């Protein structure tokens, strides 16, 4: 019997692996950091907000994880190379990349300055590409494969009437990077996949979980299109992340995993 058949959960074992998380001070980045720390990874956490970065690094260290915080955004080729270099200097390799950095800027197209559109594209698309490039170079040098997980959104597939042209375009581009890079690296043992959520509980969306009239109306309108009948919780993202970061997903690449309660299926 194959070893994994006698212990199927071993496919999800990432203890001791080295993971880089960018955007570690944001909602999904912080969640990813905590999940990977709890799974026994050694972490390099990158973010532009020092206080928030220190807080999440401390929280991860309390689990016993080894953590290297870096106060950098993946906003240039040089920054991305430095983040990867710090990981290699501290831990000797890189096994997992989670790109959780990004932004949104809600505005109707007739009111949006081109610079604001380009800012969203830079944060969500260019920075994802640059970080994936830097980690790919290191993983190819190592020659042992690896896991790249990008952050997309259901808005990469579906439009939105409330001023999301920049965000939707950026997440569609992330989907394109995921598919193209998954094909490009397929034979190398490096998998490239994306998690695409809808509305999840976070500091930015907490108001939607409230009992006031605005929250109830907004929630009811959204949930009318969600077969599961509820909004997402952080735990709903933890499982997909562990799957895509582990051997369990070795035959999956170029895949967009919709964590959306069936929202995009309807």
Short mmCIF file of N, CA and C in Angstrom, two decimals, residues 22 46 71-88 126-138:
data_model
loop_
_atom_site.label_atom_id
_atom_site.label_comp_id
_atom_site.label_asym_id
_atom_site.label_seq_id
_atom_site.Cartn_x
_atom_site.Cartn_y
_atom_site.Cartn_z
N UNK A 22 3.02 37.68 1.26
CA UNK A 22 3.02 39.13 1.08
C UNK A 22 1.65 39.68 1.43
N UNK A 46 5.83 39.62 4.65
CA UNK A 46 6.15 40.92 4.07
C UNK A 46 4.91 41.80 4.04
N UNK A 71 9.54 44.54 6.38
CA UNK A 71 8.71 45.71 6.12
C UNK A 71 8.92 46.19 4.67
N UNK A 72 8.38 45.40 3.74
CA UNK A 72 8.49 45.70 2.32
C UNK A 72 7.22 45.29 1.59
N UNK A 73 6.82 46.07 0.62
CA UNK A 73 5.77 45.67 -0.31
C UNK A 73 6.43 45.10 -1.57
N UNK A 74 5.76 44.18 -2.26
CA UNK A 74 6.33 43.63 -3.50
C UNK A 74 6.11 44.57 -4.68
N UNK A 75 6.53 45.81 -4.51
CA UNK A 75 6.19 46.87 -5.46
C UNK A 75 7.25 47.11 -6.52
N UNK A 76 8.33 46.34 -6.49
CA UNK A 76 9.38 46.47 -7.50
C UNK A 76 10.12 45.15 -7.61
N UNK A 77 10.83 44.98 -8.71
CA UNK A 77 11.63 43.77 -8.88
C UNK A 77 12.66 43.66 -7.77
N UNK A 78 13.23 44.79 -7.37
CA UNK A 78 14.24 44.80 -6.32
C UNK A 78 13.65 44.38 -4.97
N UNK A 79 12.48 44.91 -4.64
CA UNK A 79 11.84 44.53 -3.38
C UNK A 79 11.52 43.04 -3.34
N UNK A 80 11.00 42.53 -4.45
CA UNK A 80 10.63 41.11 -4.49
C UNK A 80 11.87 40.23 -4.35
N UNK A 81 12.95 40.63 -5.02
CA UNK A 81 14.20 39.87 -4.91
C UNK A 81 14.72 39.92 -3.48
N UNK A 82 14.54 41.05 -2.80
CA UNK A 82 15.00 41.16 -1.42
C UNK A 82 14.18 40.27 -0.49
N UNK A 83 12.88 40.22 -0.71
CA UNK A 83 12.02 39.36 0.11
C UNK A 83 12.44 37.90 -0.03
N UNK A 84 12.64 37.47 -1.27
CA UNK A 84 13.07 36.09 -1.51
C UNK A 84 14.47 35.87 -0.92
N UNK A 85 15.34 36.85 -1.10
CA UNK A 85 16.69 36.73 -0.56
C UNK A 85 16.71 36.58 0.95
N UNK A 86 15.84 37.32 1.62
CA UNK A 86 15.75 37.21 3.09
C UNK A 86 15.29 35.81 3.49
N UNK A 87 14.34 35.26 2.73
CA UNK A 87 13.86 33.91 3.03
C UNK A 87 14.98 32.88 2.89
N UNK A 88 15.74 33.00 1.81
CA UNK A 88 16.83 32.06 1.57
C UNK A 88 17.94 32.23 2.61
N UNK A 126 0.55 43.76 -11.24
CA UNK A 126 2.00 43.86 -11.38
C UNK A 126 2.72 43.26 -10.18
N UNK A 127 2.24 43.56 -8.99
CA UNK A 127 2.92 43.04 -7.80
C UNK A 127 2.78 41.52 -7.68
N UNK A 128 1.65 40.96 -8.10
CA UNK A 128 1.50 39.50 -8.13
C UNK A 128 2.50 38.89 -9.11
N UNK A 129 2.62 39.51 -10.29
CA UNK A 129 3.53 39.01 -11.32
C UNK A 129 4.98 39.09 -10.85
N UNK A 130 5.35 40.24 -10.27
CA UNK A 130 6.73 40.42 -9.82
C UNK A 130 7.11 39.43 -8.72
N UNK A 131 6.19 39.22 -7.79
CA UNK A 131 6.50 38.30 -6.69
C UNK A 131 6.57 36.87 -7.19
N UNK A 132 5.65 36.51 -8.08
CA UNK A 132 5.69 35.17 -8.67
C UNK A 132 6.98 34.96 -9.46
N UNK A 133 7.42 36.00 -10.16
CA UNK A 133 8.67 35.92 -10.92
C UNK A 133 9.86 35.64 -10.00
N UNK A 134 9.96 36.42 -8.92
CA UNK A 134 11.09 36.27 -8.01
C UNK A 134 11.12 34.89 -7.36
N UNK A 135 9.97 34.40 -6.95
CA UNK A 135 9.91 33.09 -6.31
C UNK A 135 10.14 31.98 -7.33
N UNK A 136 9.61 32.14 -8.53
CA UNK A 136 9.85 31.14 -9.58
C UNK A 136 11.34 30.96 -9.83
N UNK A 137 12.06 32.07 -9.91
CA UNK A 137 13.51 31.98 -10.12
C UNK A 137 14.19 31.15 -9.03
N UNK A 138 13.79 31.37 -7.79
CA UNK A 138 14.38 30.62 -6.68
C UNK A 138 13.95 29.15 -6.72
#
